[in-house]
Every structure is written in C-alpha cells, then in structure tokens.
Amino acid sequence: MADSIFRKLRDGGEEGELAPALTIEETVASPFALDVSCYLLANLSSSILAGKSKSEGLVLVTFSRSPSFYLQFLKQKGIFVSSSSKWIRVLDCYTDPLGWIDQPSPGVITEGSSLIKLHKCVSDLKRLFSSIIEAGREMVGDGKTRFSVAIDSVNELLRHSSMPLVSGLLTDLRSHAQVSSLFWSLNTDLHQEKVTNALEYISTMKANLEPFCPSSDGKRNALENLFLVHQDFGKGQFHIRFKLRKGRVRVMSEEYHVDQTGINFSPISSVETIIAATKSLIPKVHFNLQLSEKERVEKEKVVLPFEHQDHGKSTEIYDGRRTLADGKTEATPLSSGELQADVVSSGKGGEIIYFRDSDDEHPDSDEDPDDDLDI
Amino acid sequence: MDRSVNLLDLALGFDEPSPLRGKVVLIEDCVETSGSFVLHQMMKRVLSPHSSDSLIFLAFARPFSHYDRVLRKLGCNLATQKTNNRLVFVDMLMMQCSDNESGVAKLFREIQGTVGKLRSVTNSNITVMVDDMSLLEIAAANSNSDHVLDFLHYCHTLTSESNCSVVTLNHEDIYSSMERPAYLLQMVCLADIVIKAEPLASGLANDVHGQLTVVNKGMISSKSGKGSSRNKLQNFQFRIKENGIEYFYPGCSRN
C-alpha cells in the first residue's frame, strides 16, 4: 500500500488540477515519518532517473536533517548524487534556519553550490516559496515540465510561522502549474488538533503511523505513551487514507517494520498480532477477570428458575436448592414454584410460562436493564 | 572497573566504540529522582583514559568544584583533563549572557568555535553537555522556551556537521504541567536517546534509589547490519553508592 502513495506522487495530478499532496503523520511513540520520507524519496528519485515519472526533477527542502544525511541515504540505495546532477536540488533549511552563523562551518558541503542552497530565513515563507520554485525551474526550465517537492518536516515551519501561513505556502505550491506532487511530514503530538486537521484538509493523501499498542486511555499524554511502548517498538500499523476526486475516501492499512536500513512494509499478518497486542491492555490484577473454559461449560449447564425442560418427564421446578434429578415429591415453600405435575396434566390451576427474553448477559456488561422500559 | 560494561552502558550501546557519535541524548529527571548521576557517569565515560574523546561542559547549575569532587570519587580527575585540553569547562554561573535571542545565538557560536578548535587537533568524538536546560532557559534565553528549542536545533546541527554528541539534562516535572506540553515533546523528538530517571512506583526504598528507562531511537545507519540498538526500550533500577552506581533488573541480584 505504501507503493500506492509512491505511484500517486510519481504520476502527479491531471491538467488543471491541484498537485496531489501527502501528509505523513507520526507520533512521539511512533517517530518514523523520516523513514517513510526517505522511502518515498528513494522511490521517486529512481523513477525520475528512469524517466518513468511525470516530474523530471525533485526539490528537497530539509528542516530536520542535513542535506548530507539524505544524499548519504540515497547513495546507500544506489542513487548517486553529484554536483552535476540535474534532477535534484536541495534547499537547506536545517543548517542555519535563523541566520545565527556568519559563515558556514567547515563540515558543510560546499561541493556543487547549485545542488545545495542554504536558506537562512525560515520564517519568511514568501521567500521560501520563491526559492523552491526557483530551484525547480533551475532543473526543468520555465515551460511545462514539472518537478516534485519534498519537505522533510513542517514541525519547524509551524514553530516559526502561524498555521495559516504554512497552509498558504503548501497550497501555493500545490497550485503552481509546474509542481507535479508534494509531500511533507508532521508530528501530531507537537501540535494542536486544528493544525493537524488543517493540513489534512489541504492534502489528498494522509498516511499515519501507529504503534502496535496504542493507549487504551485517550487521556494519557504523548510522553507517557513513549515510555509505555514495547521493548522493541519499531513495528506498528501504517494507515493510508486517499481522498478520491468524487468525494469518496479510501482507507488502506498495512504493517511497518523499521530497522537499520529503513522502513519496510508488509500486509497485515493476522488478527492475532493485534489481539496479542491488545491483550496486554487488560490490567494485571490478582483476581481473575475472565472465565475459564470449564467455568463457561458449567455456567451453560445451570438451569434458570422457571425454565422448563420438556423432556417428556413430569415438570420439575428448579428452586435452586436441589438438582433436577432429586426428589420431586416434596412440596416447595416458594410461592412461585407451586406448580405440581398433576395440576399441569389436569389443565387447571396456575401456570408460569417463562420465556427467556435475552441472551445471557456478559459479566461487566454496561447494559442498563431498564433500557427496554417504555416510559 | 572501567572496562566493565553495565546495564546503562549496554542500553546506550557502549559495547561498540563511540556509540553516541552524532547523537543527541536527553536525560529527564524530576525532584524525587535526580538524573545528575547519569550525567556524571557519561562524563566519566567520555574522559576515560581508554579513549581520546573530548568534552565541552556548559555548567549552569553548579561550579567546577562540585563536579571535580563528584568525579574524583568516581576515579576521574577533572583538573587534569582540563589541563590536557580534553575538557573545556564553561562556567555559565560566572558568565553574563544577554537575555534575548542573540544570547543563545552568541552562546551557540562560542560552542561552535570551540568545537572547531578541538576538531582541528583531534578526530575523536566531541561531546557537548549541558547542565541543565531549565537553567539555560533562564540565564541565556530570557525564559523563552522557543529560543531554547532554537538553541537545541543548532546543537543538533553540530551532531551532523561536526559529528559531535550532545547530552542535555532537563527537569521534566517543571514543564509537565505547562500550558505548552509540546515544549517537552519537542525536546524528546529531537533526541535520539531519551533516558528517564524516576522514582519507583512503590516509593522510597533503602536498597533501590530509582529506575531508569532508556529509549534508544537510533536512526538509519550507513553501517548496514552493525548494531541492533535501533528502537529499543529498556528499563532497570539503580542504587547510588559512594563510589559508583549499581544497575540491575527488578528482582535480580545486583551485578
């Protein structure tokens, strides 16, 4: 399914439509948006190089990692980027976003000055927009050829600028005729819900990462969630939501697994994994909350008062004090259980007809017994 | 003693050489359980005679004499390390920082300059330690948490540009009830390793002084197949002794 996001980004949008946009959502307990971005970056780069993509270039805007991190990653995947590469441009908003450094430190890549451009003022979004478009046009020219834009994280952008301005930037990019597709990532724990919602509105696809053991109590805060993850928390579920043109929404899910080389996706293995994960949510107490198999069988065998067992034998009323097999001659003191065999057969006298009105209620059921009253 | 690897070392990946190179470590503690001992242990590791790593220490909380005394008991002589230029001790209590955004910017430029000077003479790991972030916020950032986050971001760039390590100590309980809980989360997101020191759920005890939870997020590694410390969470207890710390799993005899 992660492939399908990549294909939508690769194929871009149709003429006259806004570019498809993906928002990748991570949480503090599943912090793998960077891995997903790298996965998409590698795939998009390969398809651009192979000429299979609608876009002929890629502008990578880095906020959370240095450009060299991404170039190193691409190299690991067999995609070599040099100063003469004409299909990629990097806008470096990581190294000096606020202009604190007068001159670049010795470690900054200086090779290929047009490959990586230092962007020093992240709070000026108009300038950022122009820089992105300029970088794209440097690769593909001014005509109809298009390029894709990848923003590794919008968390820093949202820290320095208001949400409407950031939404404005992303929408402007989507509306630009030469932008073929666009993706960014966001940590939903760092921002208010309205920010997450606003960004979801302007995207056509949303992918979110969820650990296998989400908190059962929604009120538990994100920080606590981090320390409650499994010992090996590089696994979880990857949910994708596509907004189709006619308004329908399509949701797909698969599992992800993160290791040293990056993120891997696989179909959801079995319900058992999820059940096994959720089982651990039952609080560990010293008493038994569940019924054992034997207890369940025994419970089924209990005959409720007023329930008649029509075996052709004379009717017995079970008063709870003796088993069904025991004596039937003794008259019961209970006023409701006075029915005798001979009275039934004669058709005279009182009769209690009992219909069980509902299935056996589960223990700890929240069902209100008065719900069926018609007051 | 130095060569032995304890549970904290294992959780941090010290069974490999220079596991913290290029990483940001955040130590979180609270009033009930101070996390300073983790900082001291890491200082001792960095300045161990078996390595040639360097340390830049930004002290906002205590003067040099305090750390000297503590590390001496752990078998490490800070004064000697200072003379050998393995330790650069920046006494922020004495320094006067201007209290606006340029205060943190200036502080960062100084750190960057020091890193540059050290880098020109050694290729070993350089660790930048801050004790602690809440006092940095007051002293250098005019109580503006945004400026602190900016400062941390720039420290993060040191880990990639100059291959340094950054270790910070933060008091979680000061910020946990803030209107902006995102501040703590931002710091956690920035860190590659989070070490949380907290009391036992059962309260105070003579033999066990608290518990540590180490979340090692790791990252995509260029060394394929090497190291399995990505996405690991470990929890164990500790006891602070006169000359060191003991770490052990709950219920186990101490190693």
CSV table of C-alpha atoms in Angstrom, one decimal, chain A residues 14-230:
chain,number,residue,atom,x,y,z
A,14,GLU,CA,-4.1,15.9,-14.1
A,15,GLU,CA,-4.1,19.0,-16.1
A,16,GLY,CA,-5.9,21.8,-14.4
A,17,GLU,CA,-6.0,20.1,-11.0
A,18,LEU,CA,-4.0,20.9,-7.9
A,19,ALA,CA,-1.0,18.7,-7.4
A,20,PRO,CA,-1.5,15.6,-5.2
A,21,ALA,CA,-0.2,16.2,-1.7
A,22,LEU,CA,0.6,13.7,1.0
A,23,THR,CA,0.9,14.4,4.7
A,24,ILE,CA,2.8,11.8,6.8
A,25,GLU,CA,1.8,11.8,10.4
A,26,GLU,CA,3.9,10.4,13.2
A,27,THR,CA,3.6,10.5,16.9
A,28,VAL,CA,6.2,10.5,19.7
A,29,ALA,CA,5.6,6.8,20.2
A,30,SER,CA,6.0,6.0,16.5
A,31,PRO,CA,8.6,8.5,15.3
A,32,PHE,CA,9.2,7.1,11.8
A,33,ALA,CA,8.0,9.8,9.4
A,34,LEU,CA,11.6,10.4,8.5
A,35,ASP,CA,11.9,6.7,7.4
A,36,VAL,CA,8.7,7.0,5.3
A,37,SER,CA,10.0,10.2,3.7
A,38,CYS,CA,13.3,8.5,2.9
A,39,TYR,CA,11.4,5.6,1.4
A,40,LEU,CA,9.4,7.9,-0.8
A,41,LEU,CA,12.5,9.9,-1.7
A,42,ALA,CA,14.4,6.9,-2.8
A,43,ASN,CA,11.5,5.6,-5.0
A,44,LEU,CA,10.7,9.0,-6.5
A,45,SER,CA,14.4,9.5,-7.3
A,46,SER,CA,14.7,6.1,-9.0
A,47,SER,CA,11.6,6.8,-11.1
A,48,ILE,CA,12.8,10.2,-12.1
A,49,LEU,CA,16.2,8.8,-13.1
A,50,ALA,CA,14.5,6.0,-15.1
A,51,GLY,CA,12.2,8.5,-16.9
A,52,LYS,CA,9.1,6.8,-15.5
A,53,SER,CA,7.8,9.8,-13.6
A,54,LYS,CA,5.6,12.7,-14.7
A,55,SER,CA,8.1,15.0,-13.0
A,56,GLU,CA,11.6,15.5,-14.2
A,57,GLY,CA,13.1,16.9,-11.1
A,58,LEU,CA,12.8,16.9,-7.3
A,59,VAL,CA,13.3,19.8,-4.9
A,60,LEU,CA,14.1,18.5,-1.4
A,61,VAL,CA,13.6,21.0,1.4
A,62,THR,CA,15.3,19.9,4.6
A,63,PHE,CA,14.4,21.1,8.0
A,64,SER,CA,15.1,18.2,10.4
A,65,ARG,CA,18.2,16.6,8.9
A,66,SER,CA,21.2,17.9,7.0
A,67,PRO,CA,21.3,17.5,3.2
A,68,SER,CA,24.3,15.2,3.5
A,69,PHE,CA,22.1,12.8,5.5
A,70,TYR,CA,19.7,12.4,2.6
A,71,LEU,CA,22.5,12.3,0.0
A,72,GLN,CA,24.2,9.6,2.0
A,73,PHE,CA,20.9,7.7,2.3
A,74,LEU,CA,20.3,7.8,-1.5
A,75,LYS,CA,23.9,6.6,-2.0
A,76,GLN,CA,23.1,3.6,0.2
A,77,LYS,CA,20.2,2.9,-2.1
A,78,GLY,CA,22.4,3.0,-5.1
A,79,ILE,CA,21.4,6.5,-6.2
A,80,PHE,CA,24.5,8.7,-6.6
A,81,VAL,CA,24.1,12.5,-6.4
A,82,SER,CA,26.9,14.7,-7.6
A,83,SER,CA,27.2,18.4,-8.2
A,84,SER,CA,26.4,17.8,-11.9
A,85,SER,CA,23.1,16.0,-11.1
A,86,LYS,CA,20.4,17.9,-12.9
A,87,TRP,CA,17.4,16.1,-11.5
A,88,ILE,CA,17.6,17.1,-7.8
A,89,ARG,CA,18.1,20.3,-5.8
A,90,VAL,CA,18.3,20.6,-2.1
A,91,LEU,CA,17.1,23.7,-0.1
A,92,ASP,CA,18.9,23.5,3.2
A,93,CYS,CA,16.7,25.0,6.0
A,94,TYR,CA,18.4,22.8,8.6
A,95,THR,CA,21.9,24.1,8.9
A,96,ASP,CA,21.2,27.8,9.7
A,97,PRO,CA,17.4,28.5,9.7
A,98,LEU,CA,17.7,31.7,11.7
A,99,GLY,CA,20.9,33.2,10.3
A,100,TRP,CA,22.9,32.7,13.5
A,101,ILE,CA,26.0,31.5,11.7
A,102,ASP,CA,28.0,34.2,9.9
A,103,GLN,CA,29.9,31.8,7.7
A,104,PRO,CA,29.3,28.1,7.1
A,105,SER,CA,31.1,25.7,9.4
A,106,PRO,CA,33.9,23.6,7.8
A,107,GLY,CA,31.7,20.5,7.7
A,108,VAL,CA,29.1,21.9,5.4
A,109,ILE,CA,29.1,20.5,1.9
A,110,THR,CA,30.4,23.1,-0.4
A,111,GLU,CA,30.7,20.9,-3.5
A,112,GLY,CA,28.1,21.7,-6.1
A,113,SER,CA,27.0,25.1,-4.9
A,114,SER,CA,23.9,24.9,-7.0
A,115,LEU,CA,23.0,21.4,-5.7
A,116,ILE,CA,22.5,22.6,-2.1
A,117,LYS,CA,21.3,26.1,-1.3
A,118,LEU,CA,21.4,27.4,2.2
A,119,HIS,CA,18.2,29.0,3.2
A,120,LYS,CA,18.6,31.3,6.2
A,121,CYS,CA,15.3,32.7,7.0
A,122,VAL,CA,12.6,30.1,7.6
A,123,SER,CA,10.0,32.5,8.9
A,124,ASP,CA,9.8,34.3,5.6
A,125,LEU,CA,7.5,31.9,3.8
A,126,LYS,CA,7.2,34.1,0.7
A,127,ARG,CA,10.9,33.9,0.2
A,128,LEU,CA,10.9,30.2,0.9
A,129,PHE,CA,8.2,29.7,-1.8
A,130,SER,CA,10.2,31.7,-4.4
A,131,SER,CA,13.3,29.7,-3.5
A,132,ILE,CA,11.6,26.4,-4.0
A,133,ILE,CA,10.1,27.4,-7.4
A,134,GLU,CA,13.5,28.9,-8.5
A,135,ALA,CA,15.2,25.7,-7.5
A,136,GLY,CA,12.7,23.7,-9.5
A,137,ARG,CA,13.0,25.9,-12.6
A,138,GLU,CA,16.7,25.6,-12.5
A,139,MET,CA,16.3,21.9,-13.2
A,140,VAL,CA,13.3,21.9,-15.6
A,141,GLY,CA,13.1,25.3,-17.1
A,142,ASP,CA,10.2,27.7,-17.2
A,143,GLY,CA,8.0,25.7,-19.5
A,144,LYS,CA,5.5,23.0,-18.9
A,145,THR,CA,7.9,20.5,-17.5
A,146,ARG,CA,7.2,19.7,-13.9
A,147,PHE,CA,9.0,18.8,-10.7
A,148,SER,CA,8.1,17.3,-7.3
A,149,VAL,CA,8.6,18.9,-3.9
A,150,ALA,CA,9.5,17.0,-0.8
A,151,ILE,CA,9.6,18.8,2.6
A,152,ASP,CA,11.1,16.6,5.2
A,153,SER,CA,9.2,18.1,8.1
A,154,VAL,CA,6.8,21.0,8.7
A,155,ASN,CA,7.3,20.9,12.5
A,156,GLU,CA,9.9,23.6,12.4
A,157,LEU,CA,7.9,25.7,10.0
A,158,LEU,CA,5.0,25.6,12.3
A,159,ARG,CA,7.2,26.7,15.2
A,160,HIS,CA,8.3,29.8,13.4
A,161,SER,CA,5.2,30.7,11.5
A,162,SER,CA,1.5,30.6,12.1
A,163,MET,CA,-0.6,27.7,10.8
A,164,PRO,CA,-2.5,29.8,8.2
A,165,LEU,CA,0.8,31.0,6.7
A,166,VAL,CA,2.1,27.4,6.5
A,167,SER,CA,-1.1,26.2,4.9
A,168,GLY,CA,-0.8,29.1,2.5
A,169,LEU,CA,2.7,28.0,1.5
A,170,LEU,CA,1.6,24.4,0.9
A,171,THR,CA,-1.5,25.4,-1.1
A,172,ASP,CA,0.6,27.8,-3.2
A,173,LEU,CA,2.9,25.0,-4.0
A,174,ARG,CA,0.1,22.7,-4.9
A,175,SER,CA,-1.4,25.4,-7.1
A,176,HIS,CA,1.7,26.1,-9.1
A,177,ALA,CA,1.5,24.7,-12.6
A,178,GLN,CA,5.0,23.2,-12.5
A,179,VAL,CA,4.6,21.4,-9.3
A,180,SER,CA,3.7,17.8,-10.0
A,181,SER,CA,3.3,16.4,-6.5
A,182,LEU,CA,4.2,17.3,-3.0
A,183,PHE,CA,4.7,15.6,0.4
A,184,TRP,CA,5.6,16.6,3.9
A,185,SER,CA,5.6,15.1,7.4
A,186,LEU,CA,4.3,16.2,10.7
A,187,ASN,CA,4.4,15.1,14.3
A,188,THR,CA,0.8,15.3,15.6
A,189,ASP,CA,1.8,15.2,19.2
A,190,LEU,CA,3.6,18.5,18.8
A,191,HIS,CA,0.7,20.5,17.5
A,192,GLN,CA,-2.9,21.2,18.3
A,193,GLU,CA,-5.6,19.1,16.6
A,194,LYS,CA,-6.7,22.1,14.5
A,195,VAL,CA,-3.3,22.3,12.9
A,196,THR,CA,-3.3,18.6,12.0
A,197,ASN,CA,-6.8,18.9,10.6
A,198,ALA,CA,-5.9,22.0,8.6
A,199,LEU,CA,-3.0,20.2,7.0
A,200,GLU,CA,-5.1,17.1,6.3
A,201,TYR,CA,-7.6,19.3,4.5
A,202,ILE,CA,-5.1,20.5,2.0
A,203,SER,CA,-3.7,17.1,1.3
A,204,THR,CA,-5.1,14.4,-1.0
A,205,MET,CA,-3.5,11.6,0.9
A,206,LYS,CA,-2.8,11.0,4.6
A,207,ALA,CA,-0.5,8.4,6.0
A,208,ASN,CA,-0.2,7.8,9.7
A,209,LEU,CA,2.0,5.6,11.8
A,210,GLU,CA,0.5,3.9,14.8
A,211,PRO,CA,2.4,1.7,17.3
A,212,PHE,CA,1.0,-1.8,17.9
A,213,CYS,CA,0.0,-0.9,21.4
A,214,PRO,CA,-1.9,2.4,21.3
A,215,SER,CA,-3.0,3.6,24.6
A,216,SER,CA,-6.4,2.4,25.8
A,217,ASP,CA,-6.9,5.6,27.7
A,218,GLY,CA,-7.1,8.5,25.3
A,219,LYS,CA,-6.3,11.0,28.1
A,220,ARG,CA,-2.8,9.6,28.6
A,221,ASN,CA,-0.4,12.1,27.3
A,222,ALA,CA,2.0,11.6,24.4
A,223,LEU,CA,5.1,11.5,26.7
A,224,GLU,CA,3.7,8.7,28.8
A,225,ASN,CA,2.9,6.8,25.6
A,226,LEU,CA,6.5,6.9,24.6
A,227,PHE,CA,7.6,5.1,27.7
A,228,LEU,CA,4.8,2.6,27.5
A,229,VAL,CA,5.8,1.3,24.1
A,230,HIS,CA,7.0,-2.3,23.7
